[in-house]
mmCIF file of C-alpha atoms in Angstrom:
data_model
loop_
_atom_site.group_PDB
_atom_site.id
_atom_site.type_symbol
_atom_site.label_atom_id
_atom_site.label_comp_id
_atom_site.label_asym_id
_atom_site.label_seq_id
_atom_site.Cartn_x
_atom_site.Cartn_y
_atom_site.Cartn_z
ATOM 1 C CA MET A 1 75.803 123.394 111.731
ATOM 2 C CA LYS A 2 74.005 126.289 109.973
ATOM 3 C CA GLY A 3 75.198 129.707 111.447
ATOM 4 C CA THR A 4 78.336 128.698 113.432
ATOM 5 C CA ARG A 5 81.233 131.053 113.556
ATOM 6 C CA PRO A 6 84.752 130.657 113.084
ATOM 7 C CA LEU A 7 87.591 130.990 115.358
ATOM 8 C CA ASP A 8 90.801 132.979 115.254
ATOM 9 C CA ASN A 9 94.356 131.776 115.907
ATOM 10 C CA ALA A 10 94.148 133.024 119.537
ATOM 11 C CA GLU A 11 91.004 130.805 120.282
ATOM 12 C CA ILE A 12 92.233 127.908 118.425
ATOM 13 C CA GLY A 13 95.612 127.958 120.657
ATOM 14 C CA LYS A 14 93.411 128.078 123.776
ATOM 15 C CA ILE A 15 90.937 125.121 122.916
ATOM 16 C CA SER A 16 93.959 122.905 121.822
ATOM 17 C CA GLU A 17 95.152 123.234 125.384
ATOM 18 C CA THR A 18 91.684 121.974 126.637
ATOM 19 C CA PHE A 19 91.416 118.193 125.687
ATOM 20 C CA GLU A 20 92.281 115.879 128.515
ATOM 21 C CA GLY A 21 91.505 112.002 129.057
ATOM 22 C CA THR A 22 92.816 108.962 127.122
ATOM 23 C CA PHE A 23 91.214 110.142 123.978
ATOM 24 C CA ALA A 24 92.469 113.691 124.233
ATOM 25 C CA VAL A 25 95.382 113.073 121.452
ATOM 26 C CA ARG A 26 92.230 111.974 119.121
ATOM 27 C CA ASN A 27 89.911 114.839 119.713
ATOM 28 C CA ARG A 28 92.816 117.671 119.680
ATOM 29 C CA GLY A 29 93.696 116.030 116.439
ATOM 30 C CA LEU A 30 90.648 116.165 115.007
ATOM 31 C CA PHE A 31 90.274 119.558 115.973
ATOM 32 C CA MET A 32 94.171 120.753 114.812
ATOM 33 C CA LEU A 33 93.431 118.847 111.579
ATOM 34 C CA GLY A 34 90.027 120.281 111.082
ATOM 35 C CA VAL A 35 91.243 123.842 111.170
ATOM 36 C CA SER A 36 94.308 122.895 109.132
ATOM 37 C CA VAL A 37 92.930 121.307 106.032
ATOM 38 C CA GLY A 38 89.163 122.471 106.066
ATOM 39 C CA GLY A 39 87.518 119.087 105.896
ATOM 40 C CA ARG A 40 83.953 118.544 106.687
ATOM 41 C CA ILE A 41 83.266 116.601 109.905
ATOM 42 C CA SER A 42 81.934 113.708 107.960
ATOM 43 C CA GLU A 43 85.277 113.691 105.708
ATOM 44 C CA LEU A 44 87.720 113.835 108.570
ATOM 45 C CA ILE A 45 86.322 110.914 110.727
ATOM 46 C CA ALA A 46 85.986 109.056 107.421
ATOM 47 C CA LEU A 47 90.068 109.286 106.814
ATOM 48 C CA LYS A 48 92.211 106.220 107.584
ATOM 49 C CA VAL A 49 95.759 106.136 108.650
ATOM 50 C CA ASN A 50 97.288 105.947 105.702
ATOM 51 C CA ASP A 51 95.603 109.030 104.327
ATOM 52 C CA VAL A 52 97.832 110.832 106.250
ATOM 53 C CA TRP A 53 100.797 108.755 107.240
ATOM 54 C CA GLN A 54 102.801 107.507 104.541
ATOM 55 C CA ASN A 55 106.569 106.589 104.160
ATOM 56 C CA ASN A 56 106.877 106.814 107.990
ATOM 57 C CA LYS A 57 105.836 110.554 107.897
ATOM 58 C CA PRO A 58 102.674 112.958 107.658
ATOM 59 C CA VAL A 59 101.813 113.752 104.167
ATOM 60 C CA LYS A 60 101.755 117.382 102.957
ATOM 61 C CA ASP A 61 99.279 116.903 100.514
ATOM 62 C CA LEU A 62 95.974 115.369 102.288
ATOM 63 C CA LEU A 63 93.847 113.954 99.209
ATOM 64 C CA PHE A 64 89.800 113.956 100.407
ATOM 65 C CA ASP A 65 88.821 110.974 97.860
ATOM 66 C CA ARG A 66 85.353 111.450 96.124
ATOM 67 C CA ASN A 67 84.272 108.103 98.081
ATOM 68 C CA ILE A 68 84.224 110.448 101.375
ATOM 69 C CA VAL A 69 83.478 113.657 99.942
ATOM 70 C CA LYS A 70 79.896 114.734 100.549
ATOM 71 C CA GLY A 71 77.364 114.328 97.596
ATOM 72 C CA GLY A 72 80.067 112.591 95.562
ATOM 73 C CA GLU A 73 81.584 115.564 94.247
ATOM 74 C CA VAL A 74 85.325 115.326 92.788
ATOM 75 C CA SER A 75 88.500 114.780 94.920
ATOM 76 C CA ARG A 76 90.084 117.456 95.954
ATOM 77 C CA ALA A 77 94.074 117.674 97.681
ATOM 78 C CA VAL A 78 94.559 120.315 100.492
ATOM 79 C CA PRO A 79 98.309 121.508 101.722
ATOM 80 C CA VAL A 80 98.629 120.179 105.307
ATOM 81 C CA ASN A 81 100.601 122.845 107.246
ATOM 82 C CA VAL A 82 102.722 122.806 110.276
ATOM 83 C CA ASP A 83 99.969 122.353 112.628
ATOM 84 C CA GLY A 84 98.377 119.901 110.678
ATOM 85 C CA ARG A 85 101.498 117.844 110.423
ATOM 86 C CA GLN A 86 102.156 117.866 113.904
ATOM 87 C CA ALA A 87 98.543 116.911 115.030
ATOM 88 C CA ILE A 88 99.317 113.726 112.252
ATOM 89 C CA GLU A 89 102.228 112.946 114.149
ATOM 90 C CA ASP A 90 100.762 113.005 117.537
ATOM 91 C CA LEU A 91 97.765 110.761 116.234
ATOM 92 C CA THR A 92 100.210 107.890 114.913
ATOM 93 C CA ALA A 93 102.346 108.010 118.151
ATOM 94 C CA TRP A 94 98.809 107.899 119.929
ATOM 95 C CA HIS A 95 97.686 104.803 117.893
ATOM 96 C CA LEU A 96 101.124 103.023 118.374
ATOM 97 C CA GLU A 97 100.806 103.552 122.521
ATOM 98 C CA LEU A 98 97.018 102.387 122.504
ATOM 99 C CA TYR A 99 97.158 99.701 120.068
ATOM 100 C CA GLY A 100 100.347 98.405 119.703
ATOM 101 C CA ASN A 101 100.928 99.465 116.096
ATOM 102 C CA VAL A 102 100.098 101.736 113.343
ATOM 103 C CA ASP A 103 97.564 99.862 111.145
ATOM 104 C CA PRO A 104 97.272 101.819 107.860
ATOM 105 C CA LYS A 105 93.685 100.834 107.683
ATOM 106 C CA ARG A 106 92.506 101.591 110.894
ATOM 107 C CA PRO A 107 90.237 104.746 111.369
ATOM 108 C CA LEU A 108 92.397 107.657 112.156
ATOM 109 C CA PHE A 109 89.774 108.725 114.414
ATOM 110 C CA PRO A 110 88.605 105.533 116.321
ATOM 111 C CA SER A 111 85.610 104.972 118.227
ATOM 112 C CA ARG A 112 86.275 104.451 122.085
ATOM 113 C CA LYS A 113 84.496 101.035 121.530
ATOM 114 C CA GLY A 114 85.407 98.235 119.285
ATOM 115 C CA LYS A 115 89.161 97.798 119.675
ATOM 116 C CA GLY A 116 90.002 100.788 116.881
ATOM 117 C CA LEU A 117 88.011 99.054 114.524
ATOM 118 C CA GLN A 118 85.245 101.712 114.035
ATOM 119 C CA ALA A 119 85.364 105.480 113.506
ATOM 120 C CA MET A 120 84.183 107.668 115.918
ATOM 121 C CA THR A 121 80.603 109.195 115.353
ATOM 122 C CA ARG A 122 79.615 112.521 114.099
ATOM 123 C CA ILE A 123 77.869 112.899 117.676
ATOM 124 C CA ALA A 124 80.911 111.906 119.301
ATOM 125 C CA ALA A 125 82.964 114.500 117.617
ATOM 126 C CA HIS A 126 80.408 116.971 118.209
ATOM 127 C CA ASN A 127 80.426 116.108 122.031
ATOM 128 C CA ALA A 128 84.250 116.256 122.323
ATOM 129 C CA LEU A 129 84.321 119.472 120.451
ATOM 130 C CA LYS A 130 81.413 121.375 122.135
ATOM 131 C CA ASP A 131 83.140 120.071 125.796
ATOM 132 C CA ALA A 132 86.365 121.970 124.470
ATOM 133 C CA PHE A 133 84.627 125.135 123.247
ATOM 134 C CA GLU A 134 83.144 125.350 126.995
ATOM 135 C CA ALA A 135 86.332 124.422 129.000
ATOM 136 C CA ALA A 136 87.929 127.286 126.654
ATOM 137 C CA GLY A 137 85.509 129.784 128.132
ATOM 138 C CA LEU A 138 84.522 130.734 124.302
ATOM 139 C CA ASN A 139 81.032 132.461 123.495
ATOM 140 C CA GLY A 140 78.915 132.601 120.462
ATOM 141 C CA LYS A 141 77.723 129.549 118.211
ATOM 142 C CA LEU A 142 80.372 127.046 117.891
ATOM 143 C CA GLY A 143 80.337 123.523 116.487
ATOM 144 C CA THR A 144 82.101 121.218 114.235
ATOM 145 C CA HIS A 145 81.460 123.435 111.477
ATOM 146 C CA SER A 146 83.521 125.911 113.038
ATOM 147 C CA LEU A 147 86.700 124.081 112.139
ATOM 148 C CA ARG A 148 85.835 124.473 108.173
ATOM 149 C CA LYS A 149 84.784 127.770 108.695
ATOM 150 C CA SER A 150 88.174 128.295 110.726
ATOM 151 C CA TYR A 151 90.066 127.495 107.672
ATOM 152 C CA ALA A 152 88.096 129.212 105.229
ATOM 153 C CA GLN A 153 88.300 132.403 107.023
ATOM 154 C CA ARG A 154 91.882 132.502 108.008
ATOM 155 C CA LEU A 155 93.028 131.265 104.294
ATOM 156 C CA TYR A 156 91.344 133.961 102.907
ATOM 157 C CA GLU A 157 92.703 136.405 104.838
ATOM 158 C CA GLN A 158 96.128 135.069 103.929
ATOM 159 C CA THR A 159 95.562 134.835 100.348
ATOM 160 C CA ASN A 160 92.701 137.400 99.767
ATOM 161 C CA ASP A 161 91.559 135.022 97.040
ATOM 162 C CA ILE A 162 88.316 133.785 97.077
ATOM 163 C CA TYR A 163 88.650 131.278 94.349
ATOM 164 C CA ALA A 164 91.427 129.666 96.139
ATOM 165 C CA VAL A 165 89.502 128.691 99.193
ATOM 166 C CA GLN A 166 86.410 127.817 96.859
ATOM 167 C CA GLU A 167 88.692 125.292 95.444
ATOM 168 C CA MET A 168 90.455 124.134 98.848
ATOM 169 C CA LEU A 169 86.763 123.862 100.381
ATOM 170 C CA GLY A 170 85.552 122.028 97.401
ATOM 171 C CA HIS A 171 82.212 124.157 96.922
ATOM 172 C CA LYS A 172 80.844 124.236 93.325
ATOM 173 C CA SER A 173 79.437 127.761 93.818
ATOM 174 C CA ILE A 174 81.518 130.738 94.618
ATOM 175 C CA VAL A 175 78.214 132.099 96.418
ATOM 176 C CA THR A 176 78.685 129.231 99.215
ATOM 177 C CA THR A 177 82.341 130.071 99.309
ATOM 178 C CA GLN A 178 81.026 133.833 100.325
ATOM 179 C CA ARG A 179 78.912 132.557 102.638
ATOM 180 C CA TYR A 180 81.431 131.076 104.527
ATOM 181 C CA LEU A 181 83.530 134.214 104.761
ATOM 182 C CA GLY A 182 82.285 136.224 107.812
ATOM 183 C CA VAL A 183 83.844 139.797 109.387
ATOM 184 C CA ASN A 184 87.189 139.562 110.753
ATOM 185 C CA TYR A 185 85.696 141.146 114.138
ATOM 186 C CA ALA A 186 89.396 142.242 115.544
ATOM 187 C CA SER A 187 89.902 144.353 112.137
ATOM 188 C CA VAL A 188 86.419 145.730 112.728
ATOM 189 C CA ARG A 189 87.336 146.490 116.128
ATOM 190 C CA ASP A 190 90.599 148.224 115.547
ATOM 191 C CA ALA A 191 88.592 150.284 112.599
ATOM 192 C CA SER A 192 86.040 151.065 115.081
ATOM 193 C CA GLU A 193 88.155 152.499 117.598
ATOM 194 C CA ALA A 194 90.007 154.514 114.970
ATOM 195 C CA MET A 195 86.806 156.060 114.263
ATOM 196 C CA SER A 196 86.299 157.594 117.373
ATOM 197 C CA ILE A 197 86.485 161.078 117.912
ATOM 198 C CA TYR A 198 88.162 160.796 121.110
ATOM 199 C CA ALA A 199 90.884 158.872 119.872
ATOM 200 C CA GLU A 200 92.843 162.103 118.525
ATOM 201 C CA LEU A 201 91.806 164.220 121.887
ATOM 202 C CA ASN A 202 93.503 161.325 123.914
ATOM 203 C CA GLU A 203 96.589 161.393 121.594
ATOM 204 C CA SER A 204 96.736 165.378 122.250
ATOM 205 C CA THR A 205 96.465 164.430 126.000
ATOM 206 C CA LYS A 206 99.121 162.255 125.999
ATOM 207 C CA THR A 207 101.268 164.604 123.899
ATOM 208 C CA LEU A 208 100.677 167.197 126.927
ATOM 209 C CA SER A 209 101.007 164.973 129.430
ATOM 210 C CA SER A 210 105.137 164.831 128.513
ATOM 211 C CA VAL A 211 105.618 168.583 127.346
ATOM 212 C CA ASP A 212 109.072 168.554 128.248
ATOM 213 C CA ASP A 213 109.764 165.751 125.713
ATOM 214 C CA ALA A 214 107.535 167.753 122.978
ATOM 215 C CA SER A 215 108.692 169.362 120.173
ATOM 216 C CA ASP A 216 108.098 173.087 119.506
ATOM 217 C CA ASP A 217 105.912 172.471 116.469
ATOM 218 C CA VAL A 218 103.892 170.070 118.393
ATOM 219 C CA LEU A 219 103.407 172.651 121.188
ATOM 220 C CA LEU A 220 102.648 175.409 118.676
ATOM 221 C CA ILE A 221 99.979 173.048 116.668
ATOM 222 C CA GLU A 222 98.607 172.568 120.276
ATOM 223 C CA LEU A 223 98.629 175.994 121.475
ATOM 224 C CA LEU A 224 96.628 177.006 117.686
ATOM 225 C CA ARG A 225 94.043 174.357 118.753
ATOM 226 C CA ARG A 226 93.310 175.819 122.010
ATOM 227 C CA GLY A 227 92.862 179.334 120.615
ATOM 228 C CA TYR A 228 96.100 181.027 121.984
ATOM 229 C CA ASP A 229 97.667 184.165 119.959
ATOM 230 C CA VAL A 230 100.607 182.281 119.068
ATOM 231 C CA ALA A 231 102.931 185.290 117.306
ATOM 232 C CA ARG A 232 102.060 187.372 120.497
ATOM 233 C CA LEU A 233 103.504 184.742 122.725
ATOM 234 C CA LEU A 234 106.710 184.150 120.599
ATOM 235 C CA GLN A 235 107.294 187.665 120.441
ATOM 236 C CA LYS A 236 106.856 187.901 124.385
ATOM 237 C CA ASN A 237 108.840 185.090 124.919
ATOM 238 C CA ASP A 238 111.915 186.108 122.748
ATOM 239 C CA THR A 239 112.696 189.249 125.246
ATOM 240 C CA GLU A 240 111.985 187.023 128.275
ATOM 241 C CA LYS A 241 112.565 183.359 128.622
ATOM 242 C CA PRO A 242 112.761 179.809 126.672
ATOM 243 C CA PHE A 243 109.441 178.984 125.020
ATOM 244 C CA GLN A 244 106.871 177.115 127.424
ATOM 245 C CA LEU A 245 103.466 175.908 127.160
ATOM 246 C CA PRO A 246 100.944 178.404 129.069
ATOM 247 C CA THR A 247 98.884 176.997 131.720
ATOM 248 C CA GLU A 248 95.317 176.971 132.155
ATOM 249 C CA ASP A 249 95.122 179.766 134.276
ATOM 250 C CA SER A 250 97.588 182.033 131.825
ATOM 251 C CA SER A 251 96.509 185.590 131.354
ATOM 252 C CA SER A 252 97.807 185.153 127.411
ATOM 253 C CA THR A 253 95.631 186.928 125.121
ATOM 254 C CA ILE A 254 93.000 184.408 123.495
ATOM 255 C CA SER A 255 92.226 184.888 120.110
ATOM 256 C CA ALA A 256 88.158 185.253 119.380
#
């Protein structure tokens, strides 16, 4: 879906907990595998059990064969991380429980109808994910393509290598990949806070609220910032008592 946004790790974790019902494992598996390998929704629902489950264990590299890749592009292999492998294990256990066996030729994400002989449709995938997004209370434009964008964004943030992202997504043009990579909102929010002119003032307030724990250097800098005649204060304190921060109504001389 054009214009959909990616998800961060916190949102992914929240969504993964929302799936319910007989087909919860299937829907959660679709979601977790999608954000872990970046496949298009059409590629994901075209997968068979033997594409992900070989030698009685999850594959570490998932091959999207060209016969299921959009536009007949070249095949591509994508590493499957821990999240993806766990999703595969859960899916195969679910197949065994629901159908009594793990048929390697059965669709990995079977339809509710037809005893597992047919794959779930794109509309069914869209509805299952839409319900999960809403149950998680998330805002913004989200859809099936958010899974692929989430993979792309997170991979780029880890590698800072747009060409690696391009290859994993199977894009012919780097320009297409660039469009996938949006702004990391959390980083922008932190940067925005750091730019605030009040940030420094708040730090000063925090320092002065615990004067007893502050060093003399910190106190002197604060006095200078407030316009006190520090030299005179030091001279006065040498003959009277240990150095202390003047109060707001102090009669100490304030420089012009």
